[in-house]
Tab-separated table of C-alpha atoms in Angstrom:
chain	number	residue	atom	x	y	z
G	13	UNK	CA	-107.142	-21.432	-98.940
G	14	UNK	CA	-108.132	-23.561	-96.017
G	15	UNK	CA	-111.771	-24.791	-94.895
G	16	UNK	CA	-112.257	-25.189	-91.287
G	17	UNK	CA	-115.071	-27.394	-90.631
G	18	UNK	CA	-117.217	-26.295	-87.270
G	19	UNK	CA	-116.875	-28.994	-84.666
G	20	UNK	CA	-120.866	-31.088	-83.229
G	21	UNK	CA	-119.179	-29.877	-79.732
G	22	UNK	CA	-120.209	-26.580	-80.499
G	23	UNK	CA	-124.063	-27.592	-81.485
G	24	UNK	CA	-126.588	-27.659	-78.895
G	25	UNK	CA	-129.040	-30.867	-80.000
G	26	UNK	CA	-132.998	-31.377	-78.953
G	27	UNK	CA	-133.964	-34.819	-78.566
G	28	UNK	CA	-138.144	-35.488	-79.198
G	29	UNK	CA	-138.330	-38.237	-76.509
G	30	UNK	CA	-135.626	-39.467	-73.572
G	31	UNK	CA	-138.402	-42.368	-72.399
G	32	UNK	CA	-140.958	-44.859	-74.821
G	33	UNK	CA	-142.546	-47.867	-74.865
G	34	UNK	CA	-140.634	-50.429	-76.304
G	35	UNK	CA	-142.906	-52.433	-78.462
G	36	UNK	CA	-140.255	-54.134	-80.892
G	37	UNK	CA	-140.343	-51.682	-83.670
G	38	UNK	CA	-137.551	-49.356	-84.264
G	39	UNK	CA	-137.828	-46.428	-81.678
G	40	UNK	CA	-136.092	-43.147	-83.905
G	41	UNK	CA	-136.600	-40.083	-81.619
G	42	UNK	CA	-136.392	-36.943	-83.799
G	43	UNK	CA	-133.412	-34.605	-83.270
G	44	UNK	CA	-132.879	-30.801	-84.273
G	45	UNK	CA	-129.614	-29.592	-84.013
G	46	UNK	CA	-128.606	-26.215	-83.886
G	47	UNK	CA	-125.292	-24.055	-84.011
G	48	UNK	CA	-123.182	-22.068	-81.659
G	49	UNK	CA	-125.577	-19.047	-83.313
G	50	UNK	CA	-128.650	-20.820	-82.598
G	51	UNK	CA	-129.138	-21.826	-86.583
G	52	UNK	CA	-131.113	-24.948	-87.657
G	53	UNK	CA	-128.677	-27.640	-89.018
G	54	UNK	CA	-130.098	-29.964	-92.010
G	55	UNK	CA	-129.815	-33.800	-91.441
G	56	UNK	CA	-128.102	-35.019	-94.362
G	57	UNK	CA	-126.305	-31.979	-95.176
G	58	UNK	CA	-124.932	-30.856	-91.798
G	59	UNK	CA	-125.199	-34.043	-90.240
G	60	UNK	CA	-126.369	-37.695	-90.289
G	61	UNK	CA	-128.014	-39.686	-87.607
G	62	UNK	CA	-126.960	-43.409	-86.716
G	63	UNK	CA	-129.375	-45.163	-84.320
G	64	UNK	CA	-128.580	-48.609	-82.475
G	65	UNK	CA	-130.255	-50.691	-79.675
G	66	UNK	CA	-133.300	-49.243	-80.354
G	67	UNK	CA	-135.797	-51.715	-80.630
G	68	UNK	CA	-135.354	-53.781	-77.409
G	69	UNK	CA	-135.964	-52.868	-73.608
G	70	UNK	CA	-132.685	-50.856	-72.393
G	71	UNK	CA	-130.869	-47.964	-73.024
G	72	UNK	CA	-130.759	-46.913	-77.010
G	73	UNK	CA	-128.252	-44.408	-78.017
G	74	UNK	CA	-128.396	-41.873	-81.430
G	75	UNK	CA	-125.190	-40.876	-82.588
G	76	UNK	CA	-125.103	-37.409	-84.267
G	77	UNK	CA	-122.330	-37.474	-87.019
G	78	UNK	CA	-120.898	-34.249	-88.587
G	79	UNK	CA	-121.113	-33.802	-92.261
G	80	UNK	CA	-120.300	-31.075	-94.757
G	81	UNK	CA	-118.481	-28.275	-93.154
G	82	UNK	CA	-119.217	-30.313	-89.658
G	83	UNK	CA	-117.098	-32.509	-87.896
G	84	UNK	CA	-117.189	-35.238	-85.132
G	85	UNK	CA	-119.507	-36.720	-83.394
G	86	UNK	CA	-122.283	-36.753	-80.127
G	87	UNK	CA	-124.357	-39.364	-78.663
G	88	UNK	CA	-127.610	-38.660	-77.241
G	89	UNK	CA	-129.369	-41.956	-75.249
G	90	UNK	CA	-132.518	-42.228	-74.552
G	91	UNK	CA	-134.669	-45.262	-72.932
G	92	UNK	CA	-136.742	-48.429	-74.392
């Protein structure tokens, strides 16, 4: 039998924040993500979240990453 994994470009995602303060602490927006059916997904068993450049003034991107029986990836950026 074969086990085809549901693709992130499917999933509809909900960031917490698109604008903050930059302060020089990490900046780690929270993120639901949901499926084509309008289910909750669980971070670290649907999918893991990778932040980067966001602790400086600028544009800080979150990059959703598929786990499980989900696969690829989506970046949501947001602003320091």
């Amino acid at each position: 039998y074969w086990i085809y994994k549901k693709s992130l470009e499917d999933c509809e995602e909900n960031i917490a924040y698109t604008s903050v303060q930059a302060d020089g602490t990490a900046k780690r927006p929270h993120i639901t993500v949901k499926n084509e059916n309008g289910d909750l997904l669980n971070e670290n068993t649907d999918y893991i979240l990778e932040y980067r450049n966001n602790i400086y003034p600028g544009e800080a991107v979150v990059t959703i990453i598929g786990k499980g029986i989900y696969k690829g990836k989506k970046e949501v950026s947001y602003r320091l």
